Every structure is written in structure tokens, then in C-alpha cells.
PDB file of C-alpha atoms in Angstrom:
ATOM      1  CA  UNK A  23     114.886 115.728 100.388  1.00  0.00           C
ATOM      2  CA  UNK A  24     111.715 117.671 100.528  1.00  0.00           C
ATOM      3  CA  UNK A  25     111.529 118.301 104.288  1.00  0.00           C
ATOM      4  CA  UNK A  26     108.913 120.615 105.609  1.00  0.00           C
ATOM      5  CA  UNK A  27     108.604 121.396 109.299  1.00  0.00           C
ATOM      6  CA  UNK A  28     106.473 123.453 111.876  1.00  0.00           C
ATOM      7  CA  UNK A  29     107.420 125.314 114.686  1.00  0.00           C
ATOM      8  CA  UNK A  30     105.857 125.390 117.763  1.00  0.00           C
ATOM      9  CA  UNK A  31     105.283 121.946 117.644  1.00  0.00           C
ATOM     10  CA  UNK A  32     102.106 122.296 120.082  1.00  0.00           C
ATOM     11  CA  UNK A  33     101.275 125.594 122.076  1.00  0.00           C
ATOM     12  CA  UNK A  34      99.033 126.268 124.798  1.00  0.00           C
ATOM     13  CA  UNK A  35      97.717 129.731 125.274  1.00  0.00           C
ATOM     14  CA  UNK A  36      95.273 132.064 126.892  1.00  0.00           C
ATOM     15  CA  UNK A  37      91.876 132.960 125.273  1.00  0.00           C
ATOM     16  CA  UNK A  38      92.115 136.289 123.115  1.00  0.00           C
ATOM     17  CA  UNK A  39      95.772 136.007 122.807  1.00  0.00           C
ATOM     18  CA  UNK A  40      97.552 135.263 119.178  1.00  0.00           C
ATOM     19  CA  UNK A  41      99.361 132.706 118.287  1.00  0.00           C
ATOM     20  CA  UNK A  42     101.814 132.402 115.080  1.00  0.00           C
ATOM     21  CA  UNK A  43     102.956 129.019 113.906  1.00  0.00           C
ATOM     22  CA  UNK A  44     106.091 128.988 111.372  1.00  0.00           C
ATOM     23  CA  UNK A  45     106.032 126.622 107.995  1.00  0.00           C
ATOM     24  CA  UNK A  46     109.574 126.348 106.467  1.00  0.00           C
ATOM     25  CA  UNK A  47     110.533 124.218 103.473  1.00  0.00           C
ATOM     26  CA  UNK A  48     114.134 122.676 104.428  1.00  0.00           C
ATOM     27  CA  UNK A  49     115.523 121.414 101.558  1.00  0.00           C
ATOM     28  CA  UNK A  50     113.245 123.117  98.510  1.00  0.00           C
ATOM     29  CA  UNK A  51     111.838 126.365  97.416  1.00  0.00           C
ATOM     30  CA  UNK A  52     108.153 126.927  97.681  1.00  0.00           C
ATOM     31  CA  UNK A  53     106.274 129.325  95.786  1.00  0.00           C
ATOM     32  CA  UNK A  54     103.493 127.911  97.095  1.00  0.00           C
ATOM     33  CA  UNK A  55     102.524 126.799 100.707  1.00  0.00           C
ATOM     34  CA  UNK A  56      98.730 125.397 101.962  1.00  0.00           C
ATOM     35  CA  UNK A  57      97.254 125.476 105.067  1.00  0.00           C
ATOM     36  CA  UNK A  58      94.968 123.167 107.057  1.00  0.00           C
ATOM     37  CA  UNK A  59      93.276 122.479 110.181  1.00  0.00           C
ATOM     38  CA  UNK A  60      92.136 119.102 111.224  1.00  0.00           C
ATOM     39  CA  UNK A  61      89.878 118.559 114.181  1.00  0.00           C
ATOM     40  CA  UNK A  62      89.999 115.103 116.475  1.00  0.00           C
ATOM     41  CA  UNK A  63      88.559 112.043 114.134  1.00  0.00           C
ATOM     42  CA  UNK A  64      88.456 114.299 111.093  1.00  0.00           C
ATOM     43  CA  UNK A  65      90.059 114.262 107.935  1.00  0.00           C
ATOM     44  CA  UNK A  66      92.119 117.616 107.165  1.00  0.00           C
ATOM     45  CA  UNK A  67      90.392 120.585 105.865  1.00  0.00           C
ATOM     46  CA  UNK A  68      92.548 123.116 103.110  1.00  0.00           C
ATOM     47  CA  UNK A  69      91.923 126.944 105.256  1.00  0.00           C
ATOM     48  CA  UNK A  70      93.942 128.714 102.801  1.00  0.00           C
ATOM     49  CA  UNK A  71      96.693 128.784  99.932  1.00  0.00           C
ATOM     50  CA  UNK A  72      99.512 131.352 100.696  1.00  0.00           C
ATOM     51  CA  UNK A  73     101.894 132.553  97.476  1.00  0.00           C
ATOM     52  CA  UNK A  74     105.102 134.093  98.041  1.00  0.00           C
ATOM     53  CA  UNK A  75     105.046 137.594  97.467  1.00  0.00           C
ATOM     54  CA  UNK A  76     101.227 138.122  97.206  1.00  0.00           C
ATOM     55  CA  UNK A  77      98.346 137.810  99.182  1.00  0.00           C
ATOM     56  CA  UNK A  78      96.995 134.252 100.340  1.00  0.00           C
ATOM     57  CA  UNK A  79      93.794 132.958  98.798  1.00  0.00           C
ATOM     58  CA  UNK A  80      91.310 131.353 101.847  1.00  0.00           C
ATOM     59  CA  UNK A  81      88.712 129.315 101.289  1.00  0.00           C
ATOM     60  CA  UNK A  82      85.102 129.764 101.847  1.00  0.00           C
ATOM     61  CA  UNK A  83      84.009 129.687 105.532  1.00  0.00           C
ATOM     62  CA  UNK A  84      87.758 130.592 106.917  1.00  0.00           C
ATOM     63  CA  UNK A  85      87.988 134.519 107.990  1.00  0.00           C
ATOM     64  CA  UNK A  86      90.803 136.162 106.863  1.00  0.00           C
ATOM     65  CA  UNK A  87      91.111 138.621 109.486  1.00  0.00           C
ATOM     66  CA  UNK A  88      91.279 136.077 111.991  1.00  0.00           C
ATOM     67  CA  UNK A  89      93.843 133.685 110.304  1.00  0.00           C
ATOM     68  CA  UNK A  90      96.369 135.721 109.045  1.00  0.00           C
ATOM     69  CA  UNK A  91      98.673 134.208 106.243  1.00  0.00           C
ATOM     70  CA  UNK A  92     102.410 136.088 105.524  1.00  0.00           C
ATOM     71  CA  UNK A  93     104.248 133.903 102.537  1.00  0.00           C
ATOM     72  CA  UNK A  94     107.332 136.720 102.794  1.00  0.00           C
ATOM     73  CA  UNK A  95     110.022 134.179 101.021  1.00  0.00           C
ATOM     74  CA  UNK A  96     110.307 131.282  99.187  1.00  0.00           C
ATOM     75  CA  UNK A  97     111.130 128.717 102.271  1.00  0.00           C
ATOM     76  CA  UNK A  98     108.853 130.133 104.912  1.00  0.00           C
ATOM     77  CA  UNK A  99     105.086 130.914 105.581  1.00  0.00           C
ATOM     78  CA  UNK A 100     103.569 131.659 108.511  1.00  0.00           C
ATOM     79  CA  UNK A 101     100.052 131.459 110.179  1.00  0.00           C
ATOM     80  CA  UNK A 102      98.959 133.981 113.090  1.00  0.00           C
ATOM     81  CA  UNK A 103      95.937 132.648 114.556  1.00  0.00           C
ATOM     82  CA  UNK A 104      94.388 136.625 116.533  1.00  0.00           C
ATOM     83  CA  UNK A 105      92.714 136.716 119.290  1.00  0.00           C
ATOM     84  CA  UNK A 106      92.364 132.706 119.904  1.00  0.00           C
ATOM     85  CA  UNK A 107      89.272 130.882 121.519  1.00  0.00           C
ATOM     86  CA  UNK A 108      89.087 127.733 122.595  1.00  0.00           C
ATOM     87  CA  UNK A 109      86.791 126.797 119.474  1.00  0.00           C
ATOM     88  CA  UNK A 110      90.203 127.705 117.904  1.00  0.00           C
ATOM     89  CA  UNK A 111      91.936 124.633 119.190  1.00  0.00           C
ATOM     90  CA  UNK A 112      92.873 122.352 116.447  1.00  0.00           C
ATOM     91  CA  UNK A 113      95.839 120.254 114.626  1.00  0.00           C
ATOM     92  CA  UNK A 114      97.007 123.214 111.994  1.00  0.00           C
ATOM     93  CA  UNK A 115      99.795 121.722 108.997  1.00  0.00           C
ATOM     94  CA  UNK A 116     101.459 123.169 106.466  1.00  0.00           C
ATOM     95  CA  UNK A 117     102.346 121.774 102.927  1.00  0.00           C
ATOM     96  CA  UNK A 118     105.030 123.109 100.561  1.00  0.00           C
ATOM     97  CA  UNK A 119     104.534 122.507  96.802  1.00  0.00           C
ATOM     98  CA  UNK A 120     107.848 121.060  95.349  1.00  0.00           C
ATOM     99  CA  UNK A 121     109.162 121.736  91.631  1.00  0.00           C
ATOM    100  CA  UNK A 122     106.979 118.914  90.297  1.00  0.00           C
ATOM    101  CA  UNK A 123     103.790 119.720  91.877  1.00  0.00           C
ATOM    102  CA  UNK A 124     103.922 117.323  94.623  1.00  0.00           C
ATOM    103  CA  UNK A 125     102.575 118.598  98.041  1.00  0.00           C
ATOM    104  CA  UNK A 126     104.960 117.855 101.099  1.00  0.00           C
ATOM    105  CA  UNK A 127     103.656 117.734 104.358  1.00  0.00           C
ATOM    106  CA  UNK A 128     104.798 119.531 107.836  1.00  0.00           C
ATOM    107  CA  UNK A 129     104.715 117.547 110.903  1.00  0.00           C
ATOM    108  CA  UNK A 130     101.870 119.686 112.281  1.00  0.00           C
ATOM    109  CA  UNK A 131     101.422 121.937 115.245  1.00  0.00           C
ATOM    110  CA  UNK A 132      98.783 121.193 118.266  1.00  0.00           C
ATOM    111  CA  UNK A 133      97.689 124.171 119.456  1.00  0.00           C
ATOM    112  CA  UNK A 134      95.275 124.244 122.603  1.00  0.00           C
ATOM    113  CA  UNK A 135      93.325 127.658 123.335  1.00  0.00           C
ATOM    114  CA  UNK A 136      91.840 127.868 127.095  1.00  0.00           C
TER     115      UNK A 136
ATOM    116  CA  UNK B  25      88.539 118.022  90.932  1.00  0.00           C
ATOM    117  CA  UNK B  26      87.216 114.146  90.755  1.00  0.00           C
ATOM    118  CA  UNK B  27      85.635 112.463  94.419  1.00  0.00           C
ATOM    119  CA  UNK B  28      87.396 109.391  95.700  1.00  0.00           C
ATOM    120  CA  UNK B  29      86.280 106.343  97.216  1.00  0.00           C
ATOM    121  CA  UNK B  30      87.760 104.488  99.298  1.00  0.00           C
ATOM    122  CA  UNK B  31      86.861 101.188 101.850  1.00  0.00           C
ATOM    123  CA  UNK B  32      86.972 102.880 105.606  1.00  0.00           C
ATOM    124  CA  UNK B  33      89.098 100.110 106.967  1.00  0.00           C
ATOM    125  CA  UNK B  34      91.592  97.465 105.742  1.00  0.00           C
ATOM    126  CA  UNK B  35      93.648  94.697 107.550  1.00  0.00           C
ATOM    127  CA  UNK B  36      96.895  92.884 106.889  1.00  0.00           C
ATOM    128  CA  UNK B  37      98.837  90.785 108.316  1.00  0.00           C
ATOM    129  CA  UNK B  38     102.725  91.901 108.933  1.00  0.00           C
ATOM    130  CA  UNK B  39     105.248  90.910 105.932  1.00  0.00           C
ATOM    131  CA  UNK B  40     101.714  90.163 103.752  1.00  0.00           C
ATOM    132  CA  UNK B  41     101.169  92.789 100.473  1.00  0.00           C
ATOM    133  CA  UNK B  42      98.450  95.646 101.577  1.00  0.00           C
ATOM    134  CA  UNK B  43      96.351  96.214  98.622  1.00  0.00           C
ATOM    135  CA  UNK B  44      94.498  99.729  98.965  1.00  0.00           C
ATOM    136  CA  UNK B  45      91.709  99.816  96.332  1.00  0.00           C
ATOM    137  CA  UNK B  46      90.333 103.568  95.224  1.00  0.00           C
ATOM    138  CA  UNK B  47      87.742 104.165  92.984  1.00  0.00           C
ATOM    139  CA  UNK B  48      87.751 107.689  90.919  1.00  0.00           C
ATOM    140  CA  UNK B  49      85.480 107.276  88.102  1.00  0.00           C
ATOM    141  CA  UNK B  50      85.063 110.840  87.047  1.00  0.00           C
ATOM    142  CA  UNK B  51      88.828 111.282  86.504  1.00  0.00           C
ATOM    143  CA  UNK B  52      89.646 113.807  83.789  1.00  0.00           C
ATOM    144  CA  UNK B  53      92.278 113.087  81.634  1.00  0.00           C
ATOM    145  CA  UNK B  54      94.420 115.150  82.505  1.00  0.00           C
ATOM    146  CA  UNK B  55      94.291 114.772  86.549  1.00  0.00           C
ATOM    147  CA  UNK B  56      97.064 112.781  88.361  1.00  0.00           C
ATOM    148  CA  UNK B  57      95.799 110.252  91.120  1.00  0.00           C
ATOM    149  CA  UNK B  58      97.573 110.834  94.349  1.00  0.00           C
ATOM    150  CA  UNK B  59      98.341 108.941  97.641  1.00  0.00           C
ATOM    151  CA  UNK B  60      99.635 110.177 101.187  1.00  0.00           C
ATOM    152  CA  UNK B  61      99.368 108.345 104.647  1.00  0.00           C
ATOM    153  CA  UNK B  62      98.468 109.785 107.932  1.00  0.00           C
ATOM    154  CA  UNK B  63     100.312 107.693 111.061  1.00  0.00           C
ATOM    155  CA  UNK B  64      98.402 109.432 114.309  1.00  0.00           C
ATOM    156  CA  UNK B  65      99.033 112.441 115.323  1.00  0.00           C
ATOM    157  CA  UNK B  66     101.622 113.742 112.255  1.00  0.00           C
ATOM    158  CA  UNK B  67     101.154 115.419 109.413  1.00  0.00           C
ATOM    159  CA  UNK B  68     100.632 113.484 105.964  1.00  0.00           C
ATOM    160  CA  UNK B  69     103.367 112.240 104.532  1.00  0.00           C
ATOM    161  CA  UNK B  70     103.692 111.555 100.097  1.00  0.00           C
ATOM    162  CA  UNK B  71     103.877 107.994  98.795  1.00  0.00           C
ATOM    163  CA  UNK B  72     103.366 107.955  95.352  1.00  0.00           C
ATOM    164  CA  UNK B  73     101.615 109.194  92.208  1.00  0.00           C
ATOM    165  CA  UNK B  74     100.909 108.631  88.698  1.00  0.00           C
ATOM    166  CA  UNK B  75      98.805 109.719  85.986  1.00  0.00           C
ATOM    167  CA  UNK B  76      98.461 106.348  83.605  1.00  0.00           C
ATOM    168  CA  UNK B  77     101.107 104.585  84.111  1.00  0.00           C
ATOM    169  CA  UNK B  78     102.088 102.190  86.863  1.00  0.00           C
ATOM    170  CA  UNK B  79     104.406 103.522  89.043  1.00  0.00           C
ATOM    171  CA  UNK B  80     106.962 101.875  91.793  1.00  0.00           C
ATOM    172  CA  UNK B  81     108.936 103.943  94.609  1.00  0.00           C
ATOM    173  CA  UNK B  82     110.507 102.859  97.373  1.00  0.00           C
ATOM    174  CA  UNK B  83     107.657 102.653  99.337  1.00  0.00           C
ATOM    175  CA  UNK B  84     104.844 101.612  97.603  1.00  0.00           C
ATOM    176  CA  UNK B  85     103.436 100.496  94.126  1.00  0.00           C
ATOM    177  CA  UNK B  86     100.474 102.194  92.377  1.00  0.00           C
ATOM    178  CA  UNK B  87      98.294 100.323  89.181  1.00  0.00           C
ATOM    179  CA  UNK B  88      96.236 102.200  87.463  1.00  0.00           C
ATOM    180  CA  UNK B  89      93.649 100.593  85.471  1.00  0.00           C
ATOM    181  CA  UNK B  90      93.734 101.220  81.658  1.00  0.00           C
ATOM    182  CA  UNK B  91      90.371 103.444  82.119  1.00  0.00           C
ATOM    183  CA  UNK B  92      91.676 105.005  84.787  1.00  0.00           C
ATOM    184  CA  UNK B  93      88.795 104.913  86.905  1.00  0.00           C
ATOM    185  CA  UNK B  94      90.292 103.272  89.903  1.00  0.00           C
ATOM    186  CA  UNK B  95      93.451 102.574  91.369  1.00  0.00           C
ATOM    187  CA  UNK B  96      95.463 100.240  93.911  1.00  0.00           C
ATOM    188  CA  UNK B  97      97.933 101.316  96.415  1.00  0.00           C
ATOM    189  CA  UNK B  98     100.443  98.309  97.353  1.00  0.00           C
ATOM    190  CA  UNK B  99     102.984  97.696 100.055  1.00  0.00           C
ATOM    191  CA  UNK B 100     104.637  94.495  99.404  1.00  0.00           C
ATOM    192  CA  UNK B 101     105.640  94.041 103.006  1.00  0.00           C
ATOM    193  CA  UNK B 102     103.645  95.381 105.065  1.00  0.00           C
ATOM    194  CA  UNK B 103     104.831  96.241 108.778  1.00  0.00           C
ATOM    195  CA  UNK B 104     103.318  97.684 111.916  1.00  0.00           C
ATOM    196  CA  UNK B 105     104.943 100.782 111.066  1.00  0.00           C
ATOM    197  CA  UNK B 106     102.582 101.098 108.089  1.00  0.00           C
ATOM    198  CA  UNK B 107      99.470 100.966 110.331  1.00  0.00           C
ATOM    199  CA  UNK B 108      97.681 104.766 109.264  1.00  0.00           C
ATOM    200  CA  UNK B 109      95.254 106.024 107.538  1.00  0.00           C
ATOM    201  CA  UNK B 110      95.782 106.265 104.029  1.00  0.00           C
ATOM    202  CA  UNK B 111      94.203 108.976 101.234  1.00  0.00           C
ATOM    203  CA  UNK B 112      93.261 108.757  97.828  1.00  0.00           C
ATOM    204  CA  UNK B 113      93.572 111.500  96.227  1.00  0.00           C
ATOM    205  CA  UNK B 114      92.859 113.165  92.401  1.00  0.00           C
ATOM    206  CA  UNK B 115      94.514 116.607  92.030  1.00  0.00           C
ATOM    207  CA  UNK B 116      92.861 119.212  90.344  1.00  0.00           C
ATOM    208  CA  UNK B 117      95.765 119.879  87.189  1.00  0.00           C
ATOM    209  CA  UNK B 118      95.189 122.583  85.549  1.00  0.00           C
ATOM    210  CA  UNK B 119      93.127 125.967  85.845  1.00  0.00           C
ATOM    211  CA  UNK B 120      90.434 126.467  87.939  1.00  0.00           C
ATOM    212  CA  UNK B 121      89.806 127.411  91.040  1.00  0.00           C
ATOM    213  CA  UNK B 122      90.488 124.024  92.345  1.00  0.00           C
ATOM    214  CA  UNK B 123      93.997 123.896  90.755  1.00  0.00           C
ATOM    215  CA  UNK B 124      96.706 121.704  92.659  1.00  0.00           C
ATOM    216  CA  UNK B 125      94.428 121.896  96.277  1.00  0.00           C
ATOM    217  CA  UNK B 126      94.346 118.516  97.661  1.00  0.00           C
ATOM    218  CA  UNK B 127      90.825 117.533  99.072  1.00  0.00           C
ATOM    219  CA  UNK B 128      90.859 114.892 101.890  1.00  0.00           C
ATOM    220  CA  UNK B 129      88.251 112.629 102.000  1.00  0.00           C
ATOM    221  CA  UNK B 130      88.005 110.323 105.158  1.00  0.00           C
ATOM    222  CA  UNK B 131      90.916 107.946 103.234  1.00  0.00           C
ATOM    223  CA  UNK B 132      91.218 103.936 104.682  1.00  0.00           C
ATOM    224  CA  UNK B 133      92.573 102.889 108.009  1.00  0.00           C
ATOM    225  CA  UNK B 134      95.088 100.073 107.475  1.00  0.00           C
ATOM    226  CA  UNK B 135      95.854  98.122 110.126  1.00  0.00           C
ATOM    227  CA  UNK B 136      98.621  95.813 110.364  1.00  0.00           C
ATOM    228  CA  UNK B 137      98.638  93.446 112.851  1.00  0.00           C
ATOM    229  CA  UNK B 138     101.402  90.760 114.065  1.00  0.00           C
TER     230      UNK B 138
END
């Protein structure tokens, strides 16, 4: 049980294009979902939290307007990346808060801006 | 939510216990220590957590000292499979604007070797 995954797995695209990467909780409902980014030899950094049904909360330093967060049920969250630049390029996962708190992890998605 | 520490690196041999230390001194009482494992390239994945008392899974074991201020993951039997790097981790409980977000410190590279 508690099975997260990530689609694309890793994407390549274009600089200014958008990119949206899917978070779905398998097995488990999630009113809660959390998004990071973790850059080569760095530990993962929380971007933002999304809640189902409201808006997500981001934390400081991550632009909302660029990172765009839609929680629109309870198994699935997604995270549109707009108008991409290489800078951009990163290891993004998701994490789905089961019943008891605990924090399950996606497998991640690579995405590579050029 | 309390800071972690945690040696960088760690060997053990393969079939040998792996004994993660973590110290968390500032732990409030009411804030559950919690560990996950990074193997390269995937997302994190849960092993265990507890608040005071020791707990086993089917993975790992964690003791918690009677003051609470520091920790010890164990594997029993290690294997090359469990070479990652492995976080530490207090979660914020209750209220706050730190309230269940998972902070990532740089965690301890395990390597187990033949």
C-alpha cells in the first residue's frame, strides 16, 4: 500500500514552453500533497503544499505564477512548470500524506529545459 | 520544527547491522522523529517512525533514547541494496506554519560494501 507515482517520468523541452508533471496517490486518499525540487548533490527542497479543493500554500522564494499547483481531487495533484528555462531544470517529487500523517514519496520526474 | 544531525557518511559491511545515529536535541514533546532513504536518482522512500517508543518494521529498527534527544536507525542485515542516503527527520506536529512539512537536511550516505 501507499503507492505514489509521477508521470512523465523525465521530459525534455524547449525554453519558454510549459511543462505539467502529474502526482497520483494509488492506493490512498490525499488531502494533502507536497512538492519539491532537488538540484544535482542537493538535498530536496519543500516548493509548495497543495490541499485538495483550495489553493496551494508555496514557500518563500518559489513564485507562484510560475509553478502552478492544481490539487482538483483527492488522488491527484499536478505541477505546471510556465514558460520553462533551463535554470528550471531540476529533479521535481511529489509526496502524498497518508491517514496517519506519514509522507509517501513519488518516484520523481527529471525534467531538462534547453 | 527541531534541526537534525546527522554523520555525512557511514560504512558497513554486507549482512553486518547499520547503525544510523541522529542527534535532535531540541525535540518538543510532542514531535515524532522520522526516517526516509534516498537510493540515487528516486524519490524518498518511508522507513520508520516513532515518537518515544522503540519501534520495529520490516525494514528497519528505530531506539529512541529516554530523553529523546537522539535516535538510531538500524538494519540488521544490511545489503548492497541498502546503499543511499538516509534522512533524519523531526516533523513539525501540530500548528504552525511548519506543521507536517518535512525539512531535508543533507541526511548520511551509507555505504554497503561486499
Amino acid at each position: 500500500g501507499a503507492v505514489v507515482s509521477q508521470h512523465p517520468s523525465w521530459v525534455i523541452c524547449k525554453s519558454g514552453t510549459s511543462v505539467k508533471i502529474e502526482c497520483r496517490s494509488l492506493d490512498f486518499q490525499a488531502t494533502t500533497m507536497f512538492w519539491y525540487r532537488q538540484f544535482p548533490k542537493q538535498s530536496l527542497m519543500l516548493m509548495a503544499t497543495s490541499n485538495e479543493g483550495s489553493k496551494a500554500t508555496y514557500e518563500q522564494g518559489v513564485e507562484k505564477d510560475k509553478f502552478l499547483i492544481n490539487h482538483a481531487s483527492l488522488t491527484l495533484s499536478t505541477l505546471t512548470v510556465t514558460s520553462a528555462h533551463p535554470e528550471d531544470s531540476s529533479f521535481y517529487i511529489c509526496s502524498a500524506k497518508g491517514r496517519k500523517g506519514t509522507q509517501y514519496f513519488g518516484p520523481g520526474t527529471r525534467l531538462l529545459v534547453l | 520544527d527541531a534541526k537534525t544531525t546527522q554523520p555525512p557518511s557511514m560504512d558497513c559491511a554486507e549482512g553486518r547491522a547499520a547503525n544510523l545515529p541522529c542527534n535532535h536535541s531540541t525535540i518538543s514533546g510532542n514531535e515524532y522523529v522520522y526516517w526516509y532513504r534516498q537510493i540515487h536518482s528516486q524519490g524518498p522512500q518511508y522507513i520508520i517512525h516513532g515518537l518515544k517508543n522503540n519501534e520495529t518494521n520490516e525494514m528497519a529498527s528505530l531506539i529512541i533514547t529516554e530523553d529523546r534527544k537522539s535516535s538510531t536507525l538500524i538494519l540488521p542485515h544490511a545489503t548492497l541494496r541498502d546503499t543511499a542516503v538516509y534522512y533524519c527527520i523531526v516533523l513539525g506536529n501540530a500548528g504552525g506554519t511548519s506543521y507536517g512539512k518535512l525539512t531535508f537536511g543533507q541526511g548520511t550516505i551509507l555505504t554497503v560494501h561486499p
